[in-house]
PDB file of C-alpha atoms in Angstrom:
ATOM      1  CA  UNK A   1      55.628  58.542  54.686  1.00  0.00           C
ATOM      2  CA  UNK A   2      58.859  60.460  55.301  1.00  0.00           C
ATOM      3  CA  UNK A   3      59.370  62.531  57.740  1.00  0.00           C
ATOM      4  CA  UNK A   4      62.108  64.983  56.716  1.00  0.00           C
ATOM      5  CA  UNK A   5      61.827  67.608  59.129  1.00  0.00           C
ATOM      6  CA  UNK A   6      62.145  66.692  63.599  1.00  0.00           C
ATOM      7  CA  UNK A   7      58.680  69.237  64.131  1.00  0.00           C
ATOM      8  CA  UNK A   8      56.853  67.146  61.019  1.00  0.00           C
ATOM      9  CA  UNK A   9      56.368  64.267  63.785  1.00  0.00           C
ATOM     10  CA  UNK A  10      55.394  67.385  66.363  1.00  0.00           C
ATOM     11  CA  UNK A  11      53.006  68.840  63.886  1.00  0.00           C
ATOM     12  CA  UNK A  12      51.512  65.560  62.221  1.00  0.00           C
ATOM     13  CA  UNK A  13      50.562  64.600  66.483  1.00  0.00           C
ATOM     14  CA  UNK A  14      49.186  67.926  67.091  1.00  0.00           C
ATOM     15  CA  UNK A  15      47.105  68.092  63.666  1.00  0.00           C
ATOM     16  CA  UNK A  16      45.525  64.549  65.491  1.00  0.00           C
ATOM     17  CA  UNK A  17      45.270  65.677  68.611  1.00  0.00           C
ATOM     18  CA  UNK A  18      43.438  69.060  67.328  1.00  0.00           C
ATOM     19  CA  UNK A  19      40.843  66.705  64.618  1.00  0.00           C
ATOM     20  CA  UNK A  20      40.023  64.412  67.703  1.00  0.00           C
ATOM     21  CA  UNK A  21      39.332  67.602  69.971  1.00  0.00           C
ATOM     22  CA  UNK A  22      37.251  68.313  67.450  1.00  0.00           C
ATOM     23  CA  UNK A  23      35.075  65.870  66.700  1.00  0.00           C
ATOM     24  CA  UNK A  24      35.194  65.498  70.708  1.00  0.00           C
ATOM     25  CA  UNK A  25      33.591  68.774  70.572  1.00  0.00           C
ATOM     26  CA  UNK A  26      31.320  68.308  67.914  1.00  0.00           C
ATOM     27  CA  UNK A  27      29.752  65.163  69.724  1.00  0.00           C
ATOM     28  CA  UNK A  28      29.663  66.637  72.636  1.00  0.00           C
ATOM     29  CA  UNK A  29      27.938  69.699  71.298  1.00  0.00           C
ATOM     30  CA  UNK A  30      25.628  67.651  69.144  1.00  0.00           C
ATOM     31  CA  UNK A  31      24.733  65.644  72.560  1.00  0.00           C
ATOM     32  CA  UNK A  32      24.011  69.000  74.300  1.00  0.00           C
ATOM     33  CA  UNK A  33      21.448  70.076  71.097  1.00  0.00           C
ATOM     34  CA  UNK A  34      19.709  66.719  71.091  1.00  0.00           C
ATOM     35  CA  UNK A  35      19.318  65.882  74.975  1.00  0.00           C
ATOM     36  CA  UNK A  36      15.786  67.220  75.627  1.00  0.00           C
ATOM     37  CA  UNK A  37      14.537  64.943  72.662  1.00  0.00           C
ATOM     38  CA  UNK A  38      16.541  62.269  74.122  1.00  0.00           C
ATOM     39  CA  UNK A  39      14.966  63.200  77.689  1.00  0.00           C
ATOM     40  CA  UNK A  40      11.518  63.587  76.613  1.00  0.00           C
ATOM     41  CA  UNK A  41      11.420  60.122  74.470  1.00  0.00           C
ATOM     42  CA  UNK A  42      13.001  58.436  77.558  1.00  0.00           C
ATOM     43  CA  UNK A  43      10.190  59.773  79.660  1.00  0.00           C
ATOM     44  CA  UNK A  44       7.775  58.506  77.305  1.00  0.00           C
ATOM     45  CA  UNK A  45       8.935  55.079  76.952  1.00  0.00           C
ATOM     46  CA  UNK A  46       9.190  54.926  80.559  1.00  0.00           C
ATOM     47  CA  UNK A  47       5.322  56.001  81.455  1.00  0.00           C
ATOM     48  CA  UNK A  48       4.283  54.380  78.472  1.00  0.00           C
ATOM     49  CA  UNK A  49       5.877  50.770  79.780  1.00  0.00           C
ATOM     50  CA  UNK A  50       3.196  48.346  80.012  1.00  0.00           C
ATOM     51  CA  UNK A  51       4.353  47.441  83.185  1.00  0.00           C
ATOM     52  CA  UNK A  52       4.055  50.789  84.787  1.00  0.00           C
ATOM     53  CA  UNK A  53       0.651  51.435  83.531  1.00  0.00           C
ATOM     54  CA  UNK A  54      -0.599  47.969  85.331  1.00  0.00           C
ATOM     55  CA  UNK A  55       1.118  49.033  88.674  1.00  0.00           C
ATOM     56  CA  UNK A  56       0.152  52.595  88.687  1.00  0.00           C
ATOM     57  CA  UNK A  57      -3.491  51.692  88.066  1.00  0.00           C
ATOM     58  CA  UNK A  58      -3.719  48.925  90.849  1.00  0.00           C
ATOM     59  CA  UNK A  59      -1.331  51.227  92.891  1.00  0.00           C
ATOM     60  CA  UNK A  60      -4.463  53.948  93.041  1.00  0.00           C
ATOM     61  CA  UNK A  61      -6.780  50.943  93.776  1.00  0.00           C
ATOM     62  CA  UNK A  62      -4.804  50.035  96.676  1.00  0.00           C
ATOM     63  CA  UNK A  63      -4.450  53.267  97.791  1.00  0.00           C
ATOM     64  CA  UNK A  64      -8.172  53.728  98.431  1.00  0.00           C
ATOM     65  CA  UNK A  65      -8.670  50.524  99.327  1.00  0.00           C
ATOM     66  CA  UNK A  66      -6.471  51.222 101.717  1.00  0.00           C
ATOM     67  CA  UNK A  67      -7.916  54.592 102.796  1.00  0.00           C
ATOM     68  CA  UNK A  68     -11.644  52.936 103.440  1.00  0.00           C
ATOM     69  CA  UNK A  69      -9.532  50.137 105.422  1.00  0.00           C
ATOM     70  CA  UNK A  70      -8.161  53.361 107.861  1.00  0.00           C
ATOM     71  CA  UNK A  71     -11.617  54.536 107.891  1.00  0.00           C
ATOM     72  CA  UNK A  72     -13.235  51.452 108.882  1.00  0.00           C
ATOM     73  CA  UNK A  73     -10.473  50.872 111.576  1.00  0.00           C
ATOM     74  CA  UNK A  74     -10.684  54.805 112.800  1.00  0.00           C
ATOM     75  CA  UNK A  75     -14.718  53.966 113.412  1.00  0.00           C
ATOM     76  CA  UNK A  76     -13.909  50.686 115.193  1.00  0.00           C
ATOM     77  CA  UNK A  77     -11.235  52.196 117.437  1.00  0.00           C
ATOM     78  CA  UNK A  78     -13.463  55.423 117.951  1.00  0.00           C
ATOM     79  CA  UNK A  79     -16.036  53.078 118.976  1.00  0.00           C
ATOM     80  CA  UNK A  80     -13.946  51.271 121.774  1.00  0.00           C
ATOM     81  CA  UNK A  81     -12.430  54.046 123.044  1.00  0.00           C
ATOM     82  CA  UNK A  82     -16.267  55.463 123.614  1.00  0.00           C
ATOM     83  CA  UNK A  83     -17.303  52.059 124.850  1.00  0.00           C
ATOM     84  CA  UNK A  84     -14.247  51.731 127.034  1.00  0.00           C
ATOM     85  CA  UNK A  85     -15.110  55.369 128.409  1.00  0.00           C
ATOM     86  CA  UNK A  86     -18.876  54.603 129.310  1.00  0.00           C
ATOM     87  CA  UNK A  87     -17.899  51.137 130.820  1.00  0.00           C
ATOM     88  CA  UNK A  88     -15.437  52.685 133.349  1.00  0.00           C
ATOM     89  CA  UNK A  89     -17.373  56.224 134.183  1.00  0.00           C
ATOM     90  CA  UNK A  90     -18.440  56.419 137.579  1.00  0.00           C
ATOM     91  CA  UNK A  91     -16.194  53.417 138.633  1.00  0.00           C
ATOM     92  CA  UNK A  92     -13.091  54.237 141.106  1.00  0.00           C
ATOM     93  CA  UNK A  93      -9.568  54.192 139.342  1.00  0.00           C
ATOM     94  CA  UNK A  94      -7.273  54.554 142.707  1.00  0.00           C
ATOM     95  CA  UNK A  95      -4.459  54.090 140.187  1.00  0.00           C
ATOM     96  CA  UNK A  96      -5.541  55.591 137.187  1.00  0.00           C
ATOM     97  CA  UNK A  97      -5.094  51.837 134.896  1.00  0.00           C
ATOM     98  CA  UNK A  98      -9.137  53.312 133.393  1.00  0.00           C
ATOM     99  CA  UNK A  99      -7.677  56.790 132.291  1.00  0.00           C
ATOM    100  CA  UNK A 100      -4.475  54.913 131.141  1.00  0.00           C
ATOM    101  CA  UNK A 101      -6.575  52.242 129.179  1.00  0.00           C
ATOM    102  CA  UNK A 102      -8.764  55.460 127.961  1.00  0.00           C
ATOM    103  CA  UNK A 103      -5.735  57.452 127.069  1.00  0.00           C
ATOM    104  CA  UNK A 104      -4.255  54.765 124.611  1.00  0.00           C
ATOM    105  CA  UNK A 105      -7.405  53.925 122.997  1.00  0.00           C
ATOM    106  CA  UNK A 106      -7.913  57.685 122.104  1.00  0.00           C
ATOM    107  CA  UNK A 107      -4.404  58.156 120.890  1.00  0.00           C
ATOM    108  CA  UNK A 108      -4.732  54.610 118.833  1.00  0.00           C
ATOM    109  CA  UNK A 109      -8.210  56.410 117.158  1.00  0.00           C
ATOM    110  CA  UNK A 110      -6.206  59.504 116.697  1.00  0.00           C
ATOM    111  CA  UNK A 111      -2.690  57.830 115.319  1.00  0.00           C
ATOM    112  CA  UNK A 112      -5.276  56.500 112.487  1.00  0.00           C
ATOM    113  CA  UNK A 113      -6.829  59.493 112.018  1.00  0.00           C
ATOM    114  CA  UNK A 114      -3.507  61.132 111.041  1.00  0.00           C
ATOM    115  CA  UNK A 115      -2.235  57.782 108.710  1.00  0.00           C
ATOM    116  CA  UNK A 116      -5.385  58.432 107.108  1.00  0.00           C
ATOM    117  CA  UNK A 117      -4.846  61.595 106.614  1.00  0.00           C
ATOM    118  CA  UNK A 118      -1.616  61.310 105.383  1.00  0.00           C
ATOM    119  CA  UNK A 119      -2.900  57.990 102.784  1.00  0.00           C
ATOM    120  CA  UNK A 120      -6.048  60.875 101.153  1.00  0.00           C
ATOM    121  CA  UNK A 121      -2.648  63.226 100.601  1.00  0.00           C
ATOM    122  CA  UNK A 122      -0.217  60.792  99.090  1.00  0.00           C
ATOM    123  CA  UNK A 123      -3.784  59.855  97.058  1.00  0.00           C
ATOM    124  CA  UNK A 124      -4.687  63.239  95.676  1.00  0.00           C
ATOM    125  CA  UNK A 125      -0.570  64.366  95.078  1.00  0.00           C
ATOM    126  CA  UNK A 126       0.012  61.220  93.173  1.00  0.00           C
ATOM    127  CA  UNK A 127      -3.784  61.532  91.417  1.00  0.00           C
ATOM    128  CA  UNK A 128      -2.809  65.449  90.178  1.00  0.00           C
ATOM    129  CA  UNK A 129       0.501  63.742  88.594  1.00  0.00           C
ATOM    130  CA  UNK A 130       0.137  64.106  85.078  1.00  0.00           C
ATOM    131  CA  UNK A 131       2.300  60.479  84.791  1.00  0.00           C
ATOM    132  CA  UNK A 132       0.273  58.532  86.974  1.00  0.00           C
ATOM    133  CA  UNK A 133      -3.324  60.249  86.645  1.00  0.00           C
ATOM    134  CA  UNK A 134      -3.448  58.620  82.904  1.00  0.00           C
ATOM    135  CA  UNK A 135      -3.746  54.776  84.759  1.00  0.00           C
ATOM    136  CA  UNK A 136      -5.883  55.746  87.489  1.00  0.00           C
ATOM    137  CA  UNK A 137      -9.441  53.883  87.109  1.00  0.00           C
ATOM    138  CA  UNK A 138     -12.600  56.073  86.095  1.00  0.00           C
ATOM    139  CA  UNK A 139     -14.461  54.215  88.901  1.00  0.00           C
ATOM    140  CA  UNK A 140     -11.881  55.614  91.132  1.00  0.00           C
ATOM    141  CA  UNK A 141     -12.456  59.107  92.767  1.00  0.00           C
ATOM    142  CA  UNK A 142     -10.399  62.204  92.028  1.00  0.00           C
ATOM    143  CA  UNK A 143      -9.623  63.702  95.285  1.00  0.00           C
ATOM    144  CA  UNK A 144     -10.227  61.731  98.358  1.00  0.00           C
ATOM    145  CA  UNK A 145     -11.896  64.336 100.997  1.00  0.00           C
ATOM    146  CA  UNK A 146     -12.922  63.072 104.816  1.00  0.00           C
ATOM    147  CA  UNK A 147     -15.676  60.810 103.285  1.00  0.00           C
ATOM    148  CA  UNK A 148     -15.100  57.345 103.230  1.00  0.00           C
ATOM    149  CA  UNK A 149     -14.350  57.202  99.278  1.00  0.00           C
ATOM    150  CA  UNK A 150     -16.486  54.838  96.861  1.00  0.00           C
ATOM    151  CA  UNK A 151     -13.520  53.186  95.505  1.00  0.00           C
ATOM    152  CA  UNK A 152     -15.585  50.653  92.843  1.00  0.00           C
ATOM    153  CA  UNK A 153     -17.883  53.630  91.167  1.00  0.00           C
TER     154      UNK A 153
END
Protein backbone atom coordinates (compact mmCIF):
# COMPACT_ATOMS: atom_id res chain seq x y z
CA UNK A 1 0.00 0.00 0.00
CA UNK A 2 1.21 3.47 -1.00
CA UNK A 3 0.52 6.22 0.57
CA UNK A 4 0.82 9.13 -1.87
CA UNK A 5 -0.83 11.82 -0.18
CA UNK A 6 0.54 13.12 3.99
CA UNK A 7 -3.65 13.18 5.09
CA UNK A 8 -4.00 9.39 3.37
CA UNK A 9 -2.14 8.15 6.72
CA UNK A 10 -4.61 10.86 8.69
CA UNK A 11 -7.64 9.55 6.93
CA UNK A 12 -6.79 5.68 6.68
CA UNK A 13 -6.36 6.14 11.11
CA UNK A 14 -9.50 7.99 11.38
CA UNK A 15 -11.56 5.55 8.95
CA UNK A 16 -10.19 2.83 11.96
CA UNK A 17 -10.75 4.74 14.63
CA UNK A 18 -14.49 5.61 13.33
CA UNK A 19 -15.19 1.36 12.30
CA UNK A 20 -13.93 0.47 15.91
CA UNK A 21 -16.27 3.27 17.49
CA UNK A 22 -18.59 1.59 15.75
CA UNK A 23 -18.68 -1.71 16.38
CA UNK A 24 -17.88 -0.31 20.07
CA UNK A 25 -21.24 1.07 19.76
CA UNK A 26 -22.94 -1.62 18.23
CA UNK A 27 -21.82 -4.06 21.14
CA UNK A 28 -22.51 -1.89 23.48
CA UNK A 29 -25.97 -1.21 22.17
CA UNK A 30 -26.59 -4.86 21.48
CA UNK A 31 -25.53 -5.45 25.35
CA UNK A 32 -28.07 -2.76 26.42
CA UNK A 33 -31.07 -4.73 24.15
CA UNK A 34 -30.15 -8.14 25.51
CA UNK A 35 -29.43 -7.42 29.37
CA UNK A 36 -32.86 -8.22 30.88
CA UNK A 37 -32.64 -11.74 29.14
CA UNK A 38 -29.22 -11.94 30.38
CA UNK A 39 -30.58 -10.75 33.96
CA UNK A 40 -33.53 -12.87 34.09
CA UNK A 41 -31.58 -16.27 32.96
CA UNK A 42 -28.92 -15.34 35.61
CA UNK A 43 -31.65 -15.16 38.19
CA UNK A 44 -32.89 -18.38 37.18
CA UNK A 45 -29.81 -20.32 37.23
CA UNK A 46 -29.10 -18.85 40.46
CA UNK A 47 -32.57 -19.93 42.37
CA UNK A 48 -32.63 -22.87 40.39
CA UNK A 49 -28.92 -24.03 41.85
CA UNK A 50 -29.29 -27.21 43.54
CA UNK A 51 -27.46 -25.94 46.24
CA UNK A 52 -29.69 -23.07 47.03
CA UNK A 53 -32.80 -25.05 46.92
CA UNK A 54 -31.23 -27.54 49.78
CA UNK A 55 -30.26 -24.46 51.99
CA UNK A 56 -33.32 -22.45 51.52
CA UNK A 57 -35.51 -25.43 52.43
CA UNK A 58 -33.53 -26.44 55.67
CA UNK A 59 -33.03 -22.61 56.17
CA UNK A 60 -37.13 -22.39 56.77
CA UNK A 61 -36.79 -25.58 58.93
CA UNK A 62 -34.38 -23.95 61.09
CA UNK A 63 -36.11 -20.98 61.25
CA UNK A 64 -39.10 -22.52 63.01
CA UNK A 65 -37.26 -24.75 64.73
CA UNK A 66 -35.80 -22.04 65.99
CA UNK A 67 -38.96 -20.02 66.70
CA UNK A 68 -40.57 -23.08 68.96
CA UNK A 69 -36.92 -23.10 70.67
CA UNK A 70 -37.74 -19.03 71.67
CA UNK A 71 -41.08 -20.15 72.63
CA UNK A 72 -40.13 -22.89 74.80
CA UNK A 73 -37.38 -20.66 76.42
CA UNK A 74 -39.98 -17.47 76.71
CA UNK A 75 -42.35 -20.13 78.86
CA UNK A 76 -39.38 -21.32 80.95
CA UNK A 77 -38.12 -17.81 81.72
CA UNK A 78 -41.84 -16.57 82.22
CA UNK A 79 -42.09 -19.31 84.58
CA UNK A 80 -39.02 -18.30 86.82
CA UNK A 81 -39.57 -14.94 86.81
CA UNK A 82 -43.28 -15.89 88.34
CA UNK A 83 -41.67 -18.43 90.60
CA UNK A 84 -38.92 -16.05 91.60
CA UNK A 85 -41.79 -13.39 92.32
CA UNK A 86 -43.98 -15.73 94.62
CA UNK A 87 -40.80 -17.06 96.45
CA UNK A 88 -39.69 -13.53 97.54
CA UNK A 89 -43.36 -11.77 98.16
CA UNK A 90 -43.88 -10.89 101.58
CA UNK A 91 -40.11 -11.34 102.44
CA UNK A 92 -38.04 -7.99 103.43
CA UNK A 93 -35.60 -6.71 100.61
CA UNK A 94 -33.74 -3.80 102.80
CA UNK A 95 -31.64 -3.53 99.64
CA UNK A 96 -33.78 -4.27 96.94
CA UNK A 97 -31.25 -7.62 95.56
CA UNK A 98 -35.41 -9.47 95.25
CA UNK A 99 -36.74 -6.57 92.95
CA UNK A 100 -33.26 -6.55 91.22
CA UNK A 101 -33.30 -10.45 90.78
CA UNK A 102 -37.19 -9.87 89.69
CA UNK A 103 -36.35 -7.07 87.38
CA UNK A 104 -33.77 -9.13 85.24
CA UNK A 105 -35.75 -12.17 85.05
CA UNK A 106 -38.71 -10.12 83.56
CA UNK A 107 -36.55 -8.26 81.13
CA UNK A 108 -34.71 -11.81 80.18
CA UNK A 109 -38.68 -13.17 79.45
CA UNK A 110 -39.28 -9.99 77.63
CA UNK A 111 -35.73 -9.73 75.54
CA UNK A 112 -37.11 -13.29 74.17
CA UNK A 113 -40.29 -12.21 73.60
CA UNK A 114 -39.01 -9.53 71.18
CA UNK A 115 -36.14 -12.13 69.38
CA UNK A 116 -39.10 -14.10 68.87
CA UNK A 117 -40.84 -11.72 67.51
CA UNK A 118 -38.39 -10.57 65.34
CA UNK A 119 -37.47 -14.72 64.17
CA UNK A 120 -41.90 -15.10 63.12
CA UNK A 121 -40.99 -11.69 60.91
CA UNK A 122 -37.76 -12.64 59.25
CA UNK A 123 -40.03 -16.16 58.85
CA UNK A 124 -43.09 -14.80 57.13
CA UNK A 125 -40.85 -11.88 54.90
CA UNK A 126 -38.57 -14.56 53.68
CA UNK A 127 -41.80 -17.20 53.33
CA UNK A 128 -43.80 -14.33 50.97
CA UNK A 129 -40.41 -14.29 48.77
CA UNK A 130 -41.33 -15.64 45.62
CA UNK A 131 -37.37 -17.12 45.43
CA UNK A 132 -37.34 -18.80 48.57
CA UNK A 133 -41.18 -19.76 49.12
CA UNK A 134 -40.65 -22.49 46.13
CA UNK A 135 -38.12 -24.68 48.80
CA UNK A 136 -40.02 -24.12 51.81
CA UNK A 137 -41.49 -27.64 53.12
CA UNK A 138 -45.40 -28.28 52.79
CA UNK A 139 -45.23 -29.56 56.41
CA UNK A 140 -43.97 -26.19 57.23
CA UNK A 141 -46.50 -23.36 58.12
CA UNK A 142 -47.09 -20.26 56.03
CA UNK A 143 -47.12 -17.44 58.38
CA UNK A 144 -45.91 -17.98 61.83
CA UNK A 145 -48.55 -16.02 64.22
CA UNK A 146 -48.03 -15.99 68.34
CA UNK A 147 -48.77 -19.80 68.42
CA UNK A 148 -46.07 -21.98 68.96
CA UNK A 149 -45.88 -23.22 65.13
CA UNK A 150 -46.20 -27.10 64.22
CA UNK A 151 -43.07 -27.13 62.33
CA UNK A 152 -43.25 -31.19 61.20
CA UNK A 153 -47.12 -31.03 59.79
Amino acid sequence: MTYDHPWSITRWLLTMFGVIALISLLVWGLGWVTQPFRTAEGVREQVADPDNAIFQYEKFHDACARIVTLDQQQAAAKKAATEHDERSRDKPDPIGRNADESARLHQVADGLKFTRQAAAQQYNADSRKWTQDLFKGRSLPFRITDDTPACDG
